[in-house]
CSV table of N, CA and C in Angstrom, one decimal:
chain,number,residue,atom,x,y,z
A,6,UNK,N,11.8,13.4,-0.4
A,6,UNK,CA,11.5,12.1,-1.1
A,6,UNK,C,10.7,12.4,-2.4
A,7,UNK,N,10.8,13.6,-2.9
A,7,UNK,CA,10.1,13.9,-4.2
A,7,UNK,C,10.7,13.2,-5.3
A,8,UNK,N,9.9,12.6,-6.2
A,8,UNK,CA,10.3,11.8,-7.3
A,8,UNK,C,11.3,10.7,-6.9
A,9,UNK,N,10.9,10.0,-5.9
A,9,UNK,CA,11.8,8.9,-5.4
A,9,UNK,C,11.9,7.8,-6.4
A,10,UNK,N,10.8,7.4,-7.0
A,10,UNK,CA,10.9,6.2,-7.9
A,10,UNK,C,11.8,6.3,-9.1
A,11,UNK,N,11.8,7.4,-9.8
A,11,UNK,CA,12.8,7.5,-10.9
A,11,UNK,C,14.2,7.4,-10.4
A,12,UNK,N,14.5,8.0,-9.3
A,12,UNK,CA,15.9,7.8,-8.7
A,12,UNK,C,16.2,6.4,-8.3
A,13,UNK,N,15.2,5.7,-7.7
A,13,UNK,CA,15.5,4.3,-7.3
A,13,UNK,C,15.6,3.4,-8.6
A,14,UNK,N,14.8,3.7,-9.6
A,14,UNK,CA,15.0,2.9,-10.9
A,14,UNK,C,16.3,3.2,-11.5
A,15,UNK,N,16.8,4.4,-11.5
A,15,UNK,CA,18.1,4.7,-12.1
A,15,UNK,C,19.2,4.0,-11.3
A,16,UNK,N,19.2,4.0,-10.0
A,16,UNK,CA,20.2,3.4,-9.2
A,16,UNK,C,20.2,1.9,-9.0
A,17,UNK,N,18.9,1.3,-9.1
A,17,UNK,CA,18.8,-0.1,-8.7
A,17,UNK,C,18.0,-0.8,-9.8
A,18,UNK,N,18.2,-0.5,-11.1
A,18,UNK,CA,17.4,-1.0,-12.2
A,18,UNK,C,17.3,-2.5,-12.2
A,19,UNK,N,18.4,-3.2,-11.8
A,19,UNK,CA,18.4,-4.7,-11.9
A,19,UNK,C,17.7,-5.3,-10.7
A,20,UNK,N,17.4,-4.5,-9.6
A,20,UNK,CA,16.8,-5.1,-8.4
A,20,UNK,C,15.3,-4.9,-8.4
A,21,UNK,N,14.8,-3.8,-9.0
A,21,UNK,CA,13.4,-3.4,-8.8
A,21,UNK,C,12.5,-4.0,-9.8
A,22,UNK,N,11.2,-4.2,-9.3
A,22,UNK,CA,10.1,-4.5,-10.2
A,22,UNK,C,9.1,-3.4,-10.1
A,23,UNK,N,8.7,-2.9,-11.3
A,23,UNK,CA,7.8,-1.7,-11.3
A,23,UNK,C,6.4,-2.2,-11.7
A,24,UNK,N,5.5,-1.8,-10.9
A,24,UNK,CA,4.1,-2.2,-11.1
A,24,UNK,C,3.5,-1.4,-12.3
A,25,UNK,N,2.7,-2.1,-13.1
A,25,UNK,CA,2.1,-1.5,-14.3
A,25,UNK,C,1.3,-0.3,-13.8
A,26,UNK,N,1.3,0.8,-14.6
A,26,UNK,CA,0.5,2.0,-14.1
A,26,UNK,C,-1.0,1.7,-13.9
A,27,UNK,N,-1.4,1.9,-12.7
A,27,UNK,CA,-2.8,1.7,-12.4
A,27,UNK,C,-3.3,2.4,-11.2
A,28,UNK,N,-2.4,2.9,-10.3
A,28,UNK,CA,-2.8,3.4,-9.0
A,28,UNK,C,-2.8,4.9,-9.0
A,29,UNK,N,-3.8,5.4,-8.2
A,29,UNK,CA,-3.8,6.9,-7.9
A,29,UNK,C,-3.3,7.1,-6.5
A,30,UNK,N,-2.7,8.3,-6.2
A,30,UNK,CA,-2.2,8.6,-5.0
A,30,UNK,C,-3.2,9.4,-4.2
A,31,UNK,N,-3.7,8.9,-3.0
A,31,UNK,CA,-4.7,9.6,-2.3
A,31,UNK,C,-4.3,10.1,-0.9
A,32,UNK,N,-3.2,9.6,-0.4
A,32,UNK,CA,-2.9,10.0,1.0
A,32,UNK,C,-2.2,11.3,1.0
A,33,UNK,N,-2.0,11.9,2.3
A,33,UNK,CA,-1.4,13.1,2.5
A,33,UNK,C,0.2,13.0,2.3
A,34,UNK,N,0.7,11.8,2.4
A,34,UNK,CA,2.1,11.6,2.2
A,34,UNK,C,2.3,11.0,0.8
A,35,UNK,N,2.8,11.8,-0.1
A,35,UNK,CA,2.9,11.5,-1.5
A,35,UNK,C,3.9,10.4,-1.9
A,36,UNK,N,5.0,10.4,-1.1
A,36,UNK,CA,6.1,9.4,-1.3
A,36,UNK,C,6.3,8.7,-0.1
A,37,UNK,N,6.3,7.3,-0.2
A,37,UNK,CA,6.5,6.5,1.0
A,37,UNK,C,7.1,5.2,0.6
A,38,UNK,N,7.6,4.5,1.6
A,38,UNK,CA,8.1,3.1,1.4
A,38,UNK,C,8.4,2.4,2.7
A,39,UNK,N,8.6,1.1,2.6
A,39,UNK,CA,8.9,0.4,3.8
A,39,UNK,C,8.8,-1.1,3.6
A,40,UNK,N,8.9,-1.8,4.7
A,40,UNK,CA,8.8,-3.3,4.7
A,40,UNK,C,7.4,-3.7,4.4
A,41,UNK,N,7.2,-4.7,3.5
A,41,UNK,CA,5.9,-5.2,3.1
A,41,UNK,C,5.3,-6.1,4.1
A,42,UNK,N,4.0,-5.8,4.4
A,42,UNK,CA,3.1,-6.7,5.1
A,42,UNK,C,1.9,-6.9,4.1
A,43,UNK,N,1.6,-8.1,3.8
A,43,UNK,CA,0.5,-8.3,2.8
A,43,UNK,C,-0.8,-8.9,3.4
A,44,UNK,N,-1.9,-8.5,2.7
A,44,UNK,CA,-3.2,-9.1,3.0
A,44,UNK,C,-3.8,-9.5,1.6
A,45,UNK,N,-4.4,-10.6,1.6
A,45,UNK,CA,-5.1,-11.0,0.4
A,45,UNK,C,-6.6,-11.3,0.8
A,46,UNK,N,-7.5,-10.4,0.4
A,46,UNK,CA,-8.9,-10.5,0.8
A,46,UNK,C,-9.7,-9.8,-0.3
A,47,UNK,N,-10.9,-10.4,-0.6
A,47,UNK,CA,-11.8,-9.9,-1.6
A,47,UNK,C,-13.0,-9.3,-1.0
A,48,UNK,N,-13.2,-8.0,-1.1
A,48,UNK,CA,-14.4,-7.3,-0.6
A,48,UNK,C,-14.7,-7.6,0.9
A,49,UNK,N,-13.6,-7.8,1.7
A,49,UNK,CA,-13.7,-7.9,3.1
A,49,UNK,C,-12.5,-7.3,3.7
A,50,UNK,N,-12.7,-6.3,4.5
A,50,UNK,CA,-11.5,-5.6,5.0
A,50,UNK,C,-11.2,-5.9,6.5
A,51,UNK,N,-11.7,-7.0,7.0
A,51,UNK,CA,-11.5,-7.4,8.4
A,51,UNK,C,-10.0,-7.5,8.8
A,52,UNK,N,-9.2,-8.1,7.9
A,52,UNK,CA,-7.8,-8.2,8.2
A,52,UNK,C,-7.1,-6.8,8.1
A,53,UNK,N,-7.6,-5.9,7.2
A,53,UNK,CA,-7.0,-4.6,7.2
A,53,UNK,C,-7.3,-3.9,8.5
A,54,UNK,N,-8.5,-4.0,9.0
A,54,UNK,CA,-8.8,-3.5,10.4
A,54,UNK,C,-7.9,-4.0,11.5
A,55,UNK,N,-7.6,-5.3,11.4
A,55,UNK,CA,-6.7,-5.9,12.4
A,55,UNK,C,-5.3,-5.4,12.3
A,56,UNK,N,-4.8,-5.3,11.1
A,56,UNK,CA,-3.4,-4.9,10.9
A,56,UNK,C,-3.1,-3.5,11.2
A,57,UNK,N,-4.0,-2.6,10.8
A,57,UNK,CA,-3.7,-1.1,11.1
A,57,UNK,C,-3.7,-0.8,12.6
A,58,UNK,N,-4.3,-1.7,13.4
A,58,UNK,CA,-4.3,-1.6,14.8
A,58,UNK,C,-2.9,-2.0,15.4
A,59,UNK,N,-2.1,-2.6,14.6
A,59,UNK,CA,-0.8,-3.1,15.1
A,59,UNK,C,0.3,-2.0,14.8
A,60,UNK,N,1.4,-2.0,15.5
A,60,UNK,CA,2.5,-1.1,15.2
A,60,UNK,C,3.0,-1.3,13.8
A,61,UNK,N,3.2,-0.1,13.1
A,61,UNK,CA,3.5,-0.2,11.7
A,61,UNK,C,4.7,0.6,11.3
A,62,UNK,N,5.6,1.0,12.3
A,62,UNK,CA,6.7,1.8,11.9
A,62,UNK,C,7.6,1.1,10.9
A,63,UNK,N,7.9,1.9,9.8
A,63,UNK,CA,8.8,1.3,8.8
A,63,UNK,C,8.1,0.3,7.9
A,64,UNK,N,6.8,0.2,7.9
A,64,UNK,CA,6.1,-0.8,7.2
A,64,UNK,C,5.0,-0.2,6.3
A,65,UNK,N,4.7,-1.0,5.2
A,65,UNK,CA,3.7,-0.6,4.2
A,65,UNK,C,2.7,-1.8,4.1
A,66,UNK,N,1.5,-1.6,4.3
A,66,UNK,CA,0.5,-2.6,4.1
A,66,UNK,C,0.1,-2.7,2.6
A,67,UNK,N,0.3,-3.9,2.0
A,67,UNK,CA,0.0,-4.1,0.6
A,67,UNK,C,-1.2,-5.1,0.6
A,68,UNK,N,-2.3,-4.5,0.1
A,68,UNK,CA,-3.6,-5.3,0.1
A,68,UNK,C,-4.0,-5.7,-1.3
A,69,UNK,N,-4.1,-7.0,-1.5
A,69,UNK,CA,-4.6,-7.5,-2.7
A,69,UNK,C,-6.1,-7.7,-2.6
A,70,UNK,N,-6.9,-6.7,-3.0
A,70,UNK,CA,-8.3,-6.8,-2.9
A,70,UNK,C,-8.9,-7.4,-4.2
A,71,UNK,N,-8.1,-8.1,-5.0
A,71,UNK,CA,-8.6,-8.7,-6.2
A,71,UNK,C,-9.0,-7.8,-7.3
A,72,UNK,N,-8.6,-6.5,-7.1
A,72,UNK,CA,-8.9,-5.5,-8.1
A,72,UNK,C,-10.4,-5.1,-8.1
A,73,UNK,N,-11.1,-5.4,-7.1
A,73,UNK,CA,-12.5,-5.1,-7.0
A,73,UNK,C,-12.8,-3.6,-7.1
A,74,UNK,N,-13.7,-3.2,-7.9
A,74,UNK,CA,-14.1,-1.8,-8.0
A,74,UNK,C,-15.5,-1.7,-7.4
A,75,UNK,N,-16.0,-2.7,-6.6
A,75,UNK,CA,-17.3,-2.7,-6.1
A,75,UNK,C,-17.4,-2.3,-4.6
A,76,UNK,N,-16.3,-2.3,-3.9
A,76,UNK,CA,-16.3,-2.0,-2.4
A,76,UNK,C,-15.0,-1.3,-2.1
A,77,UNK,N,-15.0,-0.6,-1.0
A,77,UNK,CA,-13.8,0.1,-0.5
A,77,UNK,C,-13.2,-0.7,0.6
A,78,UNK,N,-11.9,-1.0,0.4
A,78,UNK,CA,-11.2,-1.8,1.4
A,78,UNK,C,-10.6,-0.9,2.5
A,79,UNK,N,-10.6,0.4,2.3
A,79,UNK,CA,-10.1,1.4,3.3
A,79,UNK,C,-10.9,2.6,3.4
A,80,UNK,N,-11.2,3.1,4.6
A,80,UNK,CA,-11.9,4.3,4.8
A,80,UNK,C,-11.1,5.2,5.8
A,81,UNK,N,-11.7,6.3,6.1
A,81,UNK,CA,-11.0,7.3,6.9
A,81,UNK,C,-10.7,6.8,8.3
A,82,UNK,N,-11.5,6.0,9.0
A,82,UNK,CA,-11.3,5.5,10.3
A,82,UNK,C,-10.1,4.6,10.4
A,83,UNK,N,-10.0,3.6,9.4
A,83,UNK,CA,-8.9,2.7,9.4
A,83,UNK,C,-7.6,3.4,9.0
A,84,UNK,N,-7.7,4.4,8.1
A,84,UNK,CA,-6.5,5.1,7.7
A,84,UNK,C,-6.0,6.0,8.9
A,85,UNK,N,-6.9,6.5,9.7
A,85,UNK,CA,-6.5,7.3,10.9
A,85,UNK,C,-5.8,6.4,11.8
A,86,UNK,N,-6.3,5.2,12.0
A,86,UNK,CA,-5.7,4.2,12.9
A,86,UNK,C,-4.3,3.8,12.4
A,87,UNK,N,-4.2,3.6,11.1
A,87,UNK,CA,-2.9,3.3,10.5
A,87,UNK,C,-1.9,4.4,10.8
A,88,UNK,N,-2.3,5.7,10.6
A,88,UNK,CA,-1.4,6.8,10.9
A,88,UNK,C,-1.0,6.8,12.3
A,89,UNK,N,-1.9,6.7,13.2
A,89,UNK,CA,-1.6,6.7,14.7
A,89,UNK,C,-0.7,5.6,15.1
A,90,UNK,N,-0.7,4.5,14.4
A,90,UNK,CA,0.2,3.4,14.7
A,90,UNK,C,1.5,3.3,13.9
A,91,UNK,N,1.7,4.4,13.2
A,91,UNK,CA,3.0,4.6,12.6
A,91,UNK,C,3.2,4.0,11.2
A,92,UNK,N,2.2,3.5,10.6
A,92,UNK,CA,2.4,2.9,9.3
A,92,UNK,C,2.9,3.9,8.3
A,93,UNK,N,3.7,3.5,7.4
A,93,UNK,CA,4.2,4.5,6.3
A,93,UNK,C,3.2,4.7,5.3
A,94,UNK,N,2.5,3.6,4.9
A,94,UNK,CA,1.5,3.7,3.9
A,94,UNK,C,0.7,2.4,3.7
A,95,UNK,N,-0.3,2.5,2.8
A,95,UNK,CA,-1.1,1.4,2.4
A,95,UNK,C,-1.3,1.5,0.9
A,96,UNK,N,-1.1,0.3,0.2
A,96,UNK,CA,-1.3,0.2,-1.2
A,96,UNK,C,-2.4,-0.8,-1.4
A,97,UNK,N,-3.5,-0.4,-2.1
A,97,UNK,CA,-4.7,-1.3,-2.2
A,97,UNK,C,-5.0,-1.6,-3.7
A,98,UNK,N,-4.9,-2.9,-4.0
A,98,UNK,CA,-5.3,-3.3,-5.4
A,98,UNK,C,-6.8,-3.5,-5.3
A,99,UNK,N,-7.5,-2.3,-5.2
A,99,UNK,CA,-8.9,-2.2,-5.0
A,99,UNK,C,-9.2,-0.8,-4.8
A,100,UNK,N,-10.3,-0.5,-4.1
A,100,UNK,CA,-10.8,0.9,-3.9
A,100,UNK,C,-10.7,1.3,-2.4
A,101,UNK,N,-10.8,2.6,-2.2
A,101,UNK,CA,-10.9,3.3,-0.9
A,101,UNK,C,-12.1,4.2,-1.0
A,102,UNK,N,-12.4,4.7,0.2
A,102,UNK,CA,-13.4,5.8,0.3
A,102,UNK,C,-13.0,6.8,1.3
A,103,UNK,N,-13.8,7.9,1.5
A,103,UNK,CA,-13.5,9.0,2.4
A,103,UNK,C,-12.2,9.7,1.9
A,104,UNK,N,-12.1,9.9,0.6
A,104,UNK,CA,-10.8,10.4,0.1
A,104,UNK,C,-10.4,11.8,0.6
A,105,UNK,N,-11.3,12.6,0.9
A,105,UNK,CA,-10.9,14.0,1.4
A,105,UNK,C,-10.3,13.9,2.7
A,106,UNK,N,-10.8,13.0,3.6
A,106,UNK,CA,-10.3,12.9,5.0
A,106,UNK,C,-8.9,12.2,4.9
A,107,UNK,N,-8.8,11.1,4.0
A,107,UNK,CA,-7.5,10.4,3.9
A,107,UNK,C,-6.5,11.3,3.3
A,108,UNK,N,-6.8,12.2,2.4
A,108,UNK,CA,-5.9,13.2,1.8
A,108,UNK,C,-5.3,14.1,2.9
A,109,UNK,N,-5.9,14.3,4.0
A,109,UNK,CA,-5.5,15.2,5.1
A,109,UNK,C,-4.5,14.4,6.1
A,110,UNK,N,-4.4,13.1,5.9
A,110,UNK,CA,-3.6,12.3,6.9
A,110,UNK,C,-2.1,12.2,6.4
A,111,UNK,N,-1.2,12.2,7.4
A,111,UNK,CA,0.2,12.0,7.1
A,111,UNK,C,0.4,10.4,6.9
A,112,UNK,N,-0.1,9.9,5.8
A,112,UNK,CA,-0.1,8.5,5.5
A,112,UNK,C,-0.1,8.4,4.0
A,113,UNK,N,0.8,7.5,3.5
A,113,UNK,CA,0.7,7.2,2.1
A,113,UNK,C,-0.4,6.3,1.8
A,114,UNK,N,-1.2,6.6,0.7
A,114,UNK,CA,-2.3,5.7,0.3
A,114,UNK,C,-2.4,5.7,-1.2
A,115,UNK,N,-2.2,4.5,-1.8
A,115,UNK,CA,-2.5,4.4,-3.2
A,115,UNK,C,-3.5,3.3,-3.4
A,116,UNK,N,-4.4,3.5,-4.4
A,116,UNK,CA,-5.4,2.5,-4.7
A,116,UNK,C,-5.8,2.7,-6.2
A,117,UNK,N,-6.6,1.7,-6.6
A,117,UNK,CA,-7.1,1.7,-8.0
A,117,UNK,C,-8.1,2.9,-8.3
A,118,UNK,N,-8.9,3.1,-7.2
A,118,UNK,CA,-9.9,4.1,-7.4
A,118,UNK,C,-10.7,4.3,-6.1
A,119,UNK,N,-11.9,5.0,-6.2
A,119,UNK,CA,-12.7,5.2,-5.0
A,119,UNK,C,-14.1,4.6,-5.3
A,120,UNK,N,-14.7,4.2,-4.2
A,120,UNK,CA,-16.1,3.7,-4.2
A,120,UNK,C,-16.7,4.0,-2.8
A,121,UNK,N,-17.9,4.5,-2.7
A,121,UNK,CA,-18.5,4.8,-1.4
A,121,UNK,C,-18.9,3.6,-0.6
A,122,UNK,N,-19.1,2.4,-1.2
A,122,UNK,CA,-19.6,1.3,-0.4
A,122,UNK,C,-18.6,0.6,0.4
A,123,UNK,N,-18.9,0.4,1.7
A,123,UNK,CA,-17.9,-0.4,2.6
A,123,UNK,C,-18.0,-1.9,2.3
A,124,UNK,N,-17.0,-2.6,2.8
A,124,UNK,CA,-17.0,-4.0,2.6
A,124,UNK,C,-17.7,-4.7,3.6
A,125,UNK,N,-17.9,-6.0,3.4
A,125,UNK,CA,-18.5,-6.9,4.5
A,125,UNK,C,-17.4,-7.2,5.5
A,126,UNK,N,-17.8,-7.6,6.6
A,126,UNK,CA,-16.8,-8.0,7.7
A,126,UNK,C,-17.0,-9.4,8.1
A,127,UNK,N,-16.4,-10.3,7.3
A,127,UNK,CA,-16.6,-11.8,7.5
A,127,UNK,C,-15.4,-12.4,8.1
A,128,UNK,N,-14.3,-11.7,8.2
A,128,UNK,CA,-13.1,-12.3,8.8
A,128,UNK,C,-12.4,-13.1,7.7
A,129,UNK,N,-12.7,-12.9,6.4
A,129,UNK,CA,-12.1,-13.7,5.4
A,129,UNK,C,-10.8,-13.0,4.9
A,130,UNK,N,-9.9,-13.8,4.4
A,130,UNK,CA,-8.6,-13.3,3.9
A,130,UNK,C,-7.4,-14.0,4.4
A,131,UNK,N,-6.3,-13.7,3.9
A,131,UNK,CA,-5.0,-14.3,4.3
A,131,UNK,C,-4.0,-13.2,4.6
A,132,UNK,N,-3.2,-13.4,5.6
A,132,UNK,CA,-2.2,-12.4,6.1
A,132,UNK,C,-0.8,-13.0,5.7
A,133,UNK,N,0.0,-12.0,5.2
A,133,UNK,CA,1.5,-12.3,5.0
A,133,UNK,C,1.7,-13.5,4.1
A,134,UNK,N,1.0,-13.5,2.9
A,134,UNK,CA,1.2,-14.5,1.8
A,134,UNK,C,1.7,-13.6,0.6
A,135,UNK,N,2.5,-14.2,-0.3
A,135,UNK,CA,2.8,-13.5,-1.5
A,135,UNK,C,1.6,-13.1,-2.3
A,136,UNK,N,1.5,-11.9,-2.8
A,136,UNK,CA,0.4,-11.4,-3.6
A,136,UNK,C,0.9,-10.8,-4.9
A,137,UNK,N,0.2,-11.0,-6.0
A,137,UNK,CA,0.7,-10.6,-7.3
A,137,UNK,C,-0.4,-9.7,-8.0
A,138,UNK,N,0.0,-8.6,-8.4
A,138,UNK,CA,-0.9,-7.7,-9.2
A,138,UNK,C,0.0,-6.8,-10.0
A,139,UNK,N,-0.5,-6.3,-11.1
A,139,UNK,CA,0.3,-5.3,-11.9
A,139,UNK,C,1.6,-5.8,-12.4
A,140,UNK,N,1.8,-7.1,-12.5
A,140,UNK,CA,3.0,-7.7,-13.0
A,140,UNK,C,4.1,-7.9,-12.0
A,141,UNK,N,3.8,-7.7,-10.7
A,141,UNK,CA,4.8,-7.7,-9.6
A,141,UNK,C,4.2,-8.6,-8.5
A,142,UNK,N,5.1,-9.4,-7.9
A,142,UNK,CA,4.8,-10.2,-6.7
A,142,UNK,C,5.4,-9.5,-5.5
A,143,UNK,N,4.5,-9.3,-4.6
A,143,UNK,CA,4.9,-8.6,-3.3
A,143,UNK,C,5.0,-9.7,-2.2
A,144,UNK,N,6.2,-9.8,-1.6
A,144,UNK,CA,6.5,-10.8,-0.6
A,144,UNK,C,6.7,-10.1,0.8
A,145,UNK,N,6.0,-10.7,1.8
A,145,UNK,CA,6.2,-10.1,3.1
A,145,UNK,C,7.7,-10.1,3.5
A,146,UNK,N,8.1,-9.0,4.1
A,146,UNK,CA,9.5,-8.9,4.5
A,146,UNK,C,10.4,-8.2,3.5
A,147,UNK,N,9.9,-8.2,2.2
A,147,UNK,CA,10.6,-7.4,1.2
A,147,UNK,C,10.2,-5.9,1.3
A,148,UNK,N,10.5,-5.1,0.3
A,148,UNK,CA,10.2,-3.7,0.4
A,148,UNK,C,9.4,-3.1,-0.8
A,149,UNK,N,8.7,-2.1,-0.5
A,149,UNK,CA,7.9,-1.5,-1.5
A,149,UNK,C,8.1,0.0,-1.4
A,150,UNK,N,8.0,0.7,-2.5
A,150,UNK,CA,8.2,2.2,-2.6
A,150,UNK,C,7.1,2.7,-3.5
A,151,UNK,N,6.6,3.9,-3.2
A,151,UNK,CA,5.5,4.5,-4.0
A,151,UNK,C,5.6,6.0,-4.0
A,152,UNK,N,5.3,6.6,-5.1
A,152,UNK,CA,5.1,8.1,-5.2
A,152,UNK,C,4.2,8.4,-6.3
A,153,UNK,N,4.2,9.6,-6.8
A,153,UNK,CA,3.3,10.0,-7.9
A,153,UNK,C,3.7,9.4,-9.2
A,154,UNK,N,4.9,8.8,-9.2
A,154,UNK,CA,5.4,8.1,-10.5
A,154,UNK,C,5.0,6.7,-10.6
A,155,UNK,N,4.5,6.1,-9.5
A,155,UNK,CA,4.1,4.7,-9.5
A,155,UNK,C,4.5,3.9,-8.2
A,156,UNK,N,4.6,2.6,-8.4
A,156,UNK,CA,4.9,1.7,-7.3
A,156,UNK,C,5.9,0.7,-7.7
A,157,UNK,N,6.9,0.4,-6.9
A,157,UNK,CA,7.9,-0.6,-7.2
A,157,UNK,C,8.2,-1.5,-6.0
A,158,UNK,N,8.6,-2.7,-6.2
A,158,UNK,CA,9.0,-3.6,-5.2
A,158,UNK,C,10.5,-4.0,-5.3
A,159,UNK,N,11.1,-4.3,-4.2
A,159,UNK,CA,12.5,-4.7,-4.2
A,159,UNK,C,12.7,-5.7,-3.1
A,160,UNK,N,13.7,-6.6,-3.3
A,160,UNK,CA,13.9,-7.7,-2.4
A,160,UNK,C,14.6,-7.2,-1.1
A,161,UNK,N,15.1,-6.0,-1.1
A,161,UNK,CA,15.7,-5.5,0.2
A,161,UNK,C,15.5,-4.0,0.2
A,162,UNK,N,15.8,-3.4,1.4
A,162,UNK,CA,15.7,-1.9,1.6
A,162,UNK,C,16.6,-1.2,0.6
A,163,UNK,N,16.2,-0.2,0.0
A,163,UNK,CA,17.0,0.6,-1.0
A,163,UNK,C,17.3,1.9,-0.4
A,164,UNK,N,18.5,2.3,-0.4
A,164,UNK,CA,18.9,3.7,0.0
A,164,UNK,C,19.8,4.3,-1.1
A,165,UNK,N,19.3,5.5,-1.4
A,165,UNK,CA,20.1,6.2,-2.5
A,165,UNK,C,21.4,6.8,-1.9
A,166,UNK,N,22.4,6.8,-2.8
A,166,UNK,CA,23.7,7.4,-2.3
A,166,UNK,C,23.5,8.9,-2.0
A,167,UNK,N,24.2,9.4,-1.0
A,167,UNK,CA,24.2,10.8,-0.7
A,167,UNK,C,24.8,11.6,-1.8
A,168,UNK,N,24.1,12.8,-2.1
A,168,UNK,CA,24.7,13.6,-3.2
A,168,UNK,C,25.9,14.3,-2.8
């Protein structure tokens, strides 16, 4: 799946929406994609904790953290739980922490940056609502793909033709 996004853009240009460049790739899986599950929460990762405990095969958690650079929405314990439950990856419009441990996991993780401070746990946020950042709206049940070239969304699963 090396350089997946350029190939998807070449084959599905009319279908895909590409997120403005802003994310860093922190997980051990550099290229990933799957069905979108969304969370909208500001500086509270309670819903992230709940979702990574659920089966995630074929799914990517897209977290709209409001672009906060003041708290980390994901750390190593939640990332490990996501990996154990089969999640393909997590994209966070916000920060993560424990980057060395997360880099060792077989999980895709992209975020705006890193911050050592954890979030509060107030149970705030919304699950599976459309979220918009970087010029793209992510809708639950649609698809997202990410690699070192960026992040893109598509209304359906994309498969490249066999060479």
